[in-house]
PDB file of C-alpha atoms in Angstrom:
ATOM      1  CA  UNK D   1      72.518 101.496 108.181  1.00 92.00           C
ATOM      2  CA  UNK D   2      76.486 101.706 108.943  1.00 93.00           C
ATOM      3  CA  UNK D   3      78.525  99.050 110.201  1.00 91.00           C
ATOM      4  CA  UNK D   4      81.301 100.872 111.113  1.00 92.00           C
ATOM      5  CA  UNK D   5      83.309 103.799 109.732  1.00 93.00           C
ATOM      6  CA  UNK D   6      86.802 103.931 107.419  1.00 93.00           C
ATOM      7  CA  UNK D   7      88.659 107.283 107.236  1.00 93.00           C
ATOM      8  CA  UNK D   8      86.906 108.078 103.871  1.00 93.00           C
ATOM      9  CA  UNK D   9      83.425 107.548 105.350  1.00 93.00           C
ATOM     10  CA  UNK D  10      81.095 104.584 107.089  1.00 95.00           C
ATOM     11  CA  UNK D  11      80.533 101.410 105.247  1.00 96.00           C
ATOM     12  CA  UNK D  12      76.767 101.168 104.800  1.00 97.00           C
ATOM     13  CA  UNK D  13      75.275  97.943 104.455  1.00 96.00           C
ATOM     14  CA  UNK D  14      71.633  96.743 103.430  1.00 97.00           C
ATOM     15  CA  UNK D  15      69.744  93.628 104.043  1.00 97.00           C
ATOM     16  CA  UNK D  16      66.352  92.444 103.193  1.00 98.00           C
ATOM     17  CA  UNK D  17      64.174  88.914 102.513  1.00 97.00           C
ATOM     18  CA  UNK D  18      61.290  89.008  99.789  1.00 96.00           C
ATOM     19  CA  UNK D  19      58.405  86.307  99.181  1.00 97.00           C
ATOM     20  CA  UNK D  20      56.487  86.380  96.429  1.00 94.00           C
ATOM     21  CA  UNK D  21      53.063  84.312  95.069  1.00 95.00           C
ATOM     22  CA  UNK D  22      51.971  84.615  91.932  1.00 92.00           C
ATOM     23  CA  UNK D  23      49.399  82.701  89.777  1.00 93.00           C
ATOM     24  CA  UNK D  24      47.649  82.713  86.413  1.00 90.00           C
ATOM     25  CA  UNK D  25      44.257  80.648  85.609  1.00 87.00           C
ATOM     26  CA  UNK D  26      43.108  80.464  81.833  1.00 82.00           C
ATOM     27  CA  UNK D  27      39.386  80.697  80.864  1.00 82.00           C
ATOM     28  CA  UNK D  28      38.405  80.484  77.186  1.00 77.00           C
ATOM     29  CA  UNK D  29      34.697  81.302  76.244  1.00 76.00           C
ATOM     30  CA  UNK D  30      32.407  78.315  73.991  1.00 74.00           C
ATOM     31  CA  UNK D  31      33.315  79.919  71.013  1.00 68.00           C
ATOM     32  CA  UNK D  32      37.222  79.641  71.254  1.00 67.00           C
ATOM     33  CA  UNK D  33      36.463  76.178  72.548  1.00 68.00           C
ATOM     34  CA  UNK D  34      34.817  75.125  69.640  1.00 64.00           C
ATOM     35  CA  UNK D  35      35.990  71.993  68.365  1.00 54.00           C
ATOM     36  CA  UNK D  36      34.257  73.117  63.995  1.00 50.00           C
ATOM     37  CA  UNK D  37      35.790  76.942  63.998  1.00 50.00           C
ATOM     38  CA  UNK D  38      37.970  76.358  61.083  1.00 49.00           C
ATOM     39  CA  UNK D  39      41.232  77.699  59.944  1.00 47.00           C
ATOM     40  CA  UNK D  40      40.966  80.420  57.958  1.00 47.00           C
ATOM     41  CA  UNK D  41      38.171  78.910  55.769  1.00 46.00           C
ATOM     42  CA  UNK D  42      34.342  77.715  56.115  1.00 49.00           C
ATOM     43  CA  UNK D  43      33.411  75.637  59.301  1.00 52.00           C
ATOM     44  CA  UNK D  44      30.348  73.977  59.745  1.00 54.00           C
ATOM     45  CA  UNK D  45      27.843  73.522  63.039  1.00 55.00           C
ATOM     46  CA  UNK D  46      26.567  71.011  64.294  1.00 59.00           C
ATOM     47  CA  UNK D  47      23.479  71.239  61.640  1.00 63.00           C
ATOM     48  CA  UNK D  48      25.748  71.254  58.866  1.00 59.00           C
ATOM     49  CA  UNK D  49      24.658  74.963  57.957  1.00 57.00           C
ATOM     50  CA  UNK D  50      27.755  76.563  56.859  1.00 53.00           C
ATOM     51  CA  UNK D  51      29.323  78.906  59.415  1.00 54.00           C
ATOM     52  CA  UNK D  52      32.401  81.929  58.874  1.00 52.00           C
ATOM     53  CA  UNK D  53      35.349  80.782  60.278  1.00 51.00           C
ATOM     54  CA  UNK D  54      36.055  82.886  62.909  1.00 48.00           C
ATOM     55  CA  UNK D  55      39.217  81.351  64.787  1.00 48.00           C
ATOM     56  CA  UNK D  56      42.826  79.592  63.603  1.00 50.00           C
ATOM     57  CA  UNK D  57      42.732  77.336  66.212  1.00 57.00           C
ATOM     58  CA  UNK D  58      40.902  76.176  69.406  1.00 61.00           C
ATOM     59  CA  UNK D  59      41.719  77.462  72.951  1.00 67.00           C
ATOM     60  CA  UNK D  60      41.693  75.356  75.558  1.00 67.00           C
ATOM     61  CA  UNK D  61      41.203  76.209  79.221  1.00 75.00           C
ATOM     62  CA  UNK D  62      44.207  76.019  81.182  1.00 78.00           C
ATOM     63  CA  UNK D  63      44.484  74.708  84.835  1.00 83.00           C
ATOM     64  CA  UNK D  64      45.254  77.201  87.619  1.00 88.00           C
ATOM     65  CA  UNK D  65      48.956  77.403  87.708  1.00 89.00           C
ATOM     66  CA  UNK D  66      51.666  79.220  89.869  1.00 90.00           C
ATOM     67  CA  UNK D  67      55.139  79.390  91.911  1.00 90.00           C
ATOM     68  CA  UNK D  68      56.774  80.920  94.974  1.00 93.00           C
ATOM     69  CA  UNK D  69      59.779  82.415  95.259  1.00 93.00           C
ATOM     70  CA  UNK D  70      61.709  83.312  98.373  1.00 95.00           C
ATOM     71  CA  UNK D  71      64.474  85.994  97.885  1.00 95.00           C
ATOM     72  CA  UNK D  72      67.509  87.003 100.510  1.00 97.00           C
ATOM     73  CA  UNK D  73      69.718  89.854  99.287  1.00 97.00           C
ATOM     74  CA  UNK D  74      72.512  91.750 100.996  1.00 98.00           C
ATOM     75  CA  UNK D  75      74.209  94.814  99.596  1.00 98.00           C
ATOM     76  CA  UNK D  76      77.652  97.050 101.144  1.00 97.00           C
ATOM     77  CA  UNK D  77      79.080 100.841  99.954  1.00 97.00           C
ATOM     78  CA  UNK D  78      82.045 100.967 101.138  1.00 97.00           C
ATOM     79  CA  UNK D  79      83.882 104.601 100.989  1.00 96.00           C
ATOM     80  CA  UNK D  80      87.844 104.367  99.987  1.00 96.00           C
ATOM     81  CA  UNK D  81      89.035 107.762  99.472  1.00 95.00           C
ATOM     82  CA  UNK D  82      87.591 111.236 100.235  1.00 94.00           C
ATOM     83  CA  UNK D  83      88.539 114.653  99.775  1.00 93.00           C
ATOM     84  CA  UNK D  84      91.761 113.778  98.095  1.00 93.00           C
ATOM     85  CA  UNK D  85      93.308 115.022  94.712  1.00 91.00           C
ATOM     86  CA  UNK D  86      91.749 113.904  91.442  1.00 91.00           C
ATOM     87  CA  UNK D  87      89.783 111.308  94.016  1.00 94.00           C
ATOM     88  CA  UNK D  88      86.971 113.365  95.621  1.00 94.00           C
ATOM     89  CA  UNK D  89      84.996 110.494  96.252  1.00 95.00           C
ATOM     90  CA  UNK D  90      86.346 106.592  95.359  1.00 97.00           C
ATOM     91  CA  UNK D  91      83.768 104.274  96.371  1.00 97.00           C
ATOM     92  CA  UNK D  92      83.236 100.340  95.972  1.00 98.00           C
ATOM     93  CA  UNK D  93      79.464  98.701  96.281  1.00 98.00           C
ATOM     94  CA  UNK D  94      78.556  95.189  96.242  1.00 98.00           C
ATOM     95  CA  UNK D  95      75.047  93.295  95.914  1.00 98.00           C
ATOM     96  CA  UNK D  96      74.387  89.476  95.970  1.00 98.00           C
ATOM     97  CA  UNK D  97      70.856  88.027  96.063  1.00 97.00           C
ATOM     98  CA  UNK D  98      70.045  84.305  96.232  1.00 96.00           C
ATOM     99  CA  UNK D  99      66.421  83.398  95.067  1.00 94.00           C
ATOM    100  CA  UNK D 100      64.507  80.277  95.483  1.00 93.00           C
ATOM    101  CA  UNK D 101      61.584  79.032  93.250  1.00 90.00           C
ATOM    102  CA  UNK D 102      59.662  76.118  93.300  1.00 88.00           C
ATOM    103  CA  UNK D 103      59.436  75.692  89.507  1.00 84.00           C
ATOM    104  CA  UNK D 104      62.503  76.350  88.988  1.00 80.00           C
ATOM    105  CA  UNK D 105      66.372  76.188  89.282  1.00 79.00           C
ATOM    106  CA  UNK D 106      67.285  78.821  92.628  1.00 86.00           C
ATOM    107  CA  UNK D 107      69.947  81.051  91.538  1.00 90.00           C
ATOM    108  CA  UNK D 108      72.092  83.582  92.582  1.00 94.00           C
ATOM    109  CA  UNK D 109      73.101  86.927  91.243  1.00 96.00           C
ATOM    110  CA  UNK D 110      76.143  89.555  92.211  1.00 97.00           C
ATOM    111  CA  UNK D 111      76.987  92.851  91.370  1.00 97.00           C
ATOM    112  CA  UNK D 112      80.419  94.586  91.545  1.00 98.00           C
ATOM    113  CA  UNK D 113      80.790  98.531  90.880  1.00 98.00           C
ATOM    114  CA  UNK D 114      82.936 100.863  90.914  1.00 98.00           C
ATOM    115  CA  UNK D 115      82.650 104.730  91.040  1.00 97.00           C
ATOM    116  CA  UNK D 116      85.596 107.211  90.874  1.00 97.00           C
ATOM    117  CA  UNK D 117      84.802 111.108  91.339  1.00 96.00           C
ATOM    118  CA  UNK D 118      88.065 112.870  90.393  1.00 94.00           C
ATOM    119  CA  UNK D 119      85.933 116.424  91.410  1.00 93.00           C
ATOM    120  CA  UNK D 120      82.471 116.882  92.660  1.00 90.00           C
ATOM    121  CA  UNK D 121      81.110 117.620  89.625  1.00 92.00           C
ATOM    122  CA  UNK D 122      82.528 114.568  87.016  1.00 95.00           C
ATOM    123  CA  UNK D 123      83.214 111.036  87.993  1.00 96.00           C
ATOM    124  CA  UNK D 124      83.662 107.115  86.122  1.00 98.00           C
ATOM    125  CA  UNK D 125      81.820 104.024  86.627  1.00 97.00           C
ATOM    126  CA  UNK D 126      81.925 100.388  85.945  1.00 98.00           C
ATOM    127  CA  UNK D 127      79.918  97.802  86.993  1.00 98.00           C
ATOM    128  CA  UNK D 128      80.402  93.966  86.675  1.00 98.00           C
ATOM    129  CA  UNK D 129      77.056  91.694  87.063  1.00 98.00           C
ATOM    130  CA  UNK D 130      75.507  88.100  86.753  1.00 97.00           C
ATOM    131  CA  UNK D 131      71.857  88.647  85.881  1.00 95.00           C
ATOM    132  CA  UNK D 132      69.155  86.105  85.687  1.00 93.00           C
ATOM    133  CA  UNK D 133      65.704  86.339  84.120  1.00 92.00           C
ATOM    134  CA  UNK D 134      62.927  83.613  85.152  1.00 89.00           C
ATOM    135  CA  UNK D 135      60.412  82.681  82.849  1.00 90.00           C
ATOM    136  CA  UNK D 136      57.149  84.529  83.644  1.00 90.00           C
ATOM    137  CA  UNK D 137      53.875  82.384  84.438  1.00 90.00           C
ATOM    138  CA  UNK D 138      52.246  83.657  81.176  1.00 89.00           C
ATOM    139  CA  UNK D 139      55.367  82.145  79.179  1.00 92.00           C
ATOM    140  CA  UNK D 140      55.137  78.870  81.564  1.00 91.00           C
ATOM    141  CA  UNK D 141      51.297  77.689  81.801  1.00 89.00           C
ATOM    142  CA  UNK D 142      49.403  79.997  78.849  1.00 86.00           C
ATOM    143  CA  UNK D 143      47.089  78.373  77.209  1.00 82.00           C
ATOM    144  CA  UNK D 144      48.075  75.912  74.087  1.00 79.00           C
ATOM    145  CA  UNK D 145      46.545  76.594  70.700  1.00 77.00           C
ATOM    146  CA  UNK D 146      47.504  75.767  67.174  1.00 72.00           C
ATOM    147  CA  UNK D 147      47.212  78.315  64.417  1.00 72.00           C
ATOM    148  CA  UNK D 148      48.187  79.025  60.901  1.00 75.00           C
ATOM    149  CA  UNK D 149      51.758  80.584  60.335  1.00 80.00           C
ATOM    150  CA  UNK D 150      53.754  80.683  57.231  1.00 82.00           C
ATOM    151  CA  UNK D 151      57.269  79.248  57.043  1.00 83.00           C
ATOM    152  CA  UNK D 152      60.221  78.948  54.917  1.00 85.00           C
ATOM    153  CA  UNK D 153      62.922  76.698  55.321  1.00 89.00           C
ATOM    154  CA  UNK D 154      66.063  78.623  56.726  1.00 91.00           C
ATOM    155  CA  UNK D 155      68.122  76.807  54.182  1.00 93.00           C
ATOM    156  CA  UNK D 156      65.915  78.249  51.042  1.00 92.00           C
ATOM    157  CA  UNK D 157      68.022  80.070  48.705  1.00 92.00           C
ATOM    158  CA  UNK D 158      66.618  83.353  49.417  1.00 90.00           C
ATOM    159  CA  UNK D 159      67.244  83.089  53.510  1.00 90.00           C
ATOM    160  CA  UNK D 160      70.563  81.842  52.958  1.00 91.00           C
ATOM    161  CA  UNK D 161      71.819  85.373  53.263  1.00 91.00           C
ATOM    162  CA  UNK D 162      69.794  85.856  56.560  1.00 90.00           C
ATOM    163  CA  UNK D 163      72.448  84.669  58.812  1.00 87.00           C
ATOM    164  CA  UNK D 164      75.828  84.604  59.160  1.00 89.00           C
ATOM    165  CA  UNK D 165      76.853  80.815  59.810  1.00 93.00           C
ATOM    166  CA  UNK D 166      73.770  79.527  57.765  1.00 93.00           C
ATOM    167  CA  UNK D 167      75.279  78.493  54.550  1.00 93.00           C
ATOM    168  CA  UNK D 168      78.092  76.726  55.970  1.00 94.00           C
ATOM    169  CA  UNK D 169      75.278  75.565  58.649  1.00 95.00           C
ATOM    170  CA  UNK D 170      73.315  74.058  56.109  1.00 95.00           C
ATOM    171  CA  UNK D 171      75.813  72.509  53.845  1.00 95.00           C
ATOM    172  CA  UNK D 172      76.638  70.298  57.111  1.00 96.00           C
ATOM    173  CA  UNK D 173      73.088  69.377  57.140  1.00 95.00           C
ATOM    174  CA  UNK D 174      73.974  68.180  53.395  1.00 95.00           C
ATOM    175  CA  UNK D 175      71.689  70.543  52.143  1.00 94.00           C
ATOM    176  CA  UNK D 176      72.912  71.481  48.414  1.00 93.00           C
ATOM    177  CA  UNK D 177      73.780  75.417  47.829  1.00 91.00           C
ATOM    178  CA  UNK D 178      70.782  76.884  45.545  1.00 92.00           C
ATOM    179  CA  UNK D 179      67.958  74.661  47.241  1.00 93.00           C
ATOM    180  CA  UNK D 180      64.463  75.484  47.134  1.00 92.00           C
ATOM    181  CA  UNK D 181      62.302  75.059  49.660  1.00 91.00           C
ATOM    182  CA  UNK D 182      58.953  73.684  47.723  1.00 89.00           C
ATOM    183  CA  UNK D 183      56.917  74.320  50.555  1.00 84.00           C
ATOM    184  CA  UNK D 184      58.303  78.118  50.562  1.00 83.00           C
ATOM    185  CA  UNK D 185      55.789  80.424  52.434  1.00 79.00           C
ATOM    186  CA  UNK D 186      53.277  77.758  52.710  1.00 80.00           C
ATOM    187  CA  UNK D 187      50.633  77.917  55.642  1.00 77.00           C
ATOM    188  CA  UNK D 188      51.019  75.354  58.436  1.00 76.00           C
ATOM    189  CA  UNK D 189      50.052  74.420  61.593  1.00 75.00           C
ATOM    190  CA  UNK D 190      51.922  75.996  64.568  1.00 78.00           C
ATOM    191  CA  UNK D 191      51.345  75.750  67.860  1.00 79.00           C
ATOM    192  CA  UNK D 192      51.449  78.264  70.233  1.00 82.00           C
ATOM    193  CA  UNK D 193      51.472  79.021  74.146  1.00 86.00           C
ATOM    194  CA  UNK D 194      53.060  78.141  77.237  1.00 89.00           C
ATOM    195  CA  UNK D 195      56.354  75.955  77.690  1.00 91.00           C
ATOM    196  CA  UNK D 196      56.594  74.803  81.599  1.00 89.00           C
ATOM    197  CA  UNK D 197      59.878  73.282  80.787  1.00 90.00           C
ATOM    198  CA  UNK D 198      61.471  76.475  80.162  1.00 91.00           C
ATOM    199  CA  UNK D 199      64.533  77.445  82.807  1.00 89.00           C
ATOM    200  CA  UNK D 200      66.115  80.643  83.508  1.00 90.00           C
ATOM    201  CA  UNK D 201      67.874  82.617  81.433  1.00 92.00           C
ATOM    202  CA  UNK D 202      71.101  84.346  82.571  1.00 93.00           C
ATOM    203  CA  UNK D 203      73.996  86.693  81.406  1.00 95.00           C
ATOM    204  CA  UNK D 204      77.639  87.913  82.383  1.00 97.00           C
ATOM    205  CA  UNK D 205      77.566  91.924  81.582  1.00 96.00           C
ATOM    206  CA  UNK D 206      79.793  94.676  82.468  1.00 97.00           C
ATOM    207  CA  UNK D 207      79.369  98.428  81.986  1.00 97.00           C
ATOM    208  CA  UNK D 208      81.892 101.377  82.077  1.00 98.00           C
ATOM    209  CA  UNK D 209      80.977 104.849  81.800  1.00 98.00           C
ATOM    210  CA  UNK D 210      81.019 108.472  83.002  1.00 98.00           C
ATOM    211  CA  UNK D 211      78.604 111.077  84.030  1.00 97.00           C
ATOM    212  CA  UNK D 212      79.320 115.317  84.129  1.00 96.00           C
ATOM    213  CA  UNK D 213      76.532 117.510  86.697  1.00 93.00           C
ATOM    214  CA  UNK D 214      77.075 120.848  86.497  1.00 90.00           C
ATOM    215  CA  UNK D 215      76.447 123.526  89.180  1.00 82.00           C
ATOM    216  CA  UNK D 216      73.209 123.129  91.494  1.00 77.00           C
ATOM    217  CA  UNK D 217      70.464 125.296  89.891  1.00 73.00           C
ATOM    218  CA  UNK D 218      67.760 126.146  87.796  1.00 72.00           C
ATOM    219  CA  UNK D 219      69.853 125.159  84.465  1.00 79.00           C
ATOM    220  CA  UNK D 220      71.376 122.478  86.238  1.00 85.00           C
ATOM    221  CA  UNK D 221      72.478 119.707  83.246  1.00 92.00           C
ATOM    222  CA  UNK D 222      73.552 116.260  83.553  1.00 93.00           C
ATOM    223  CA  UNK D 223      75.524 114.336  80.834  1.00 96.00           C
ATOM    224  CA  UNK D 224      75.979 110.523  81.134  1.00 97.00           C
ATOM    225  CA  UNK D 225      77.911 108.701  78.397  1.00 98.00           C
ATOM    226  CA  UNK D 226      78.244 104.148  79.194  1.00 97.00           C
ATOM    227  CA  UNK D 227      79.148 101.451  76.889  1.00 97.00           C
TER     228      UNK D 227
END
């Protein structure tokens, strides 16, 4: 609703709390649990009859996992000018939300923005934002499993060009310029599937931009242009 008003409009406000449960429970069949599917090549049963290998690793079941998370968030528009030349609308919003997991780090996020209308019809924008992204449960508690991948050595002469810092990189490491990996594109055992140690990942961003609408109507078009 509005708190109170300015001479360019009210100052609206918004408030909320969130709680959230979510969980994730792994279930493999017998097959994918069993312990002679081979990697890529013959297996054997329990007889010793020769079996196709169907699997490149074996999946385990994984325990019934989850979190909570509590979330408080407030958020303000708050008019500065109206009906003014080359300012028919100057507004400010801010947004702050604090959330609270029990896996995890809490954290708390913010959002700044700007908009400046200089007519009804064309206006600027910037915003300025802390963002977080928590790990999801699948990314947390999947499943482990090892399985055949093939690797080559960053430092191999032929990835050398694959990064920017990676010759210098790997000359540090005392790795000679021209070296070849021996084991270059070689199969190997990987494993694969949840990390619960993982934390949340978070970012400083800030967008500017500007957006035409023409005239109400059937053929009404709408041009937005942000960096």
């Amino acid at each position: 609703g509005d708190l109170f008003d300015l001479p360019a409009g009210p100052i609206k406000f918004a408030t909320g709390f969130e709680y959230r449960k979510e969980t994730i429970k792994f279930r493999s069949n017998d097959l994918s649990k069993s312990t002679y599917i081979g990697q890529g090549r013959s297996a054997w049963d329990e007889a010793g009859a020769e079996v196709n290998a169907l699997w490149s690793g074996v999946v385990d079941d994984a325990p019934q996992e989850g979190f909570k998370a509590y979330d408080y968030y407030a958020e303000f528009l708050v008019p500065v000018l109206a009906d003014k030349p080359f300012a028919h609308a100057v507004d400010l919003e801010a947004a702050i939300r604090y959330s609270n997991y029990d896996i995890t780090d809490s954290n708390t996020t913010w959002r700044f923005a700007g908009n400046w209308a200089l007519v009804e019809n064309f206006r600027f924008r910037a915003t300025r934002s802390k963002n977080v992204r928590v790990p999801n449960l699948f990314e947390l508690y999947s499943a482990q499993t090892t399985g055949l991948i093939n690797l080559t050595d960053p430092c191999d002469s032929s990835s050398i060009p694959a990064g920017e810092n990676r010759a210098a990189n790997c000359a540090a490491l005392g790795i000679p310029a021209g070296w070849t990996d021996p084991l270059a594109g070689a199969a190997n055992n990987v494993l694969f599937g949840g990390n619960p140690n993982l934390k949340p990942e978070t970012s400083n961003s800030w967008t500017v931009g500007a957006v035409f609408t023409s005239e109400p109507g059937a053929g009404q078009l709408r041009i937005a242009v942000d960096y």
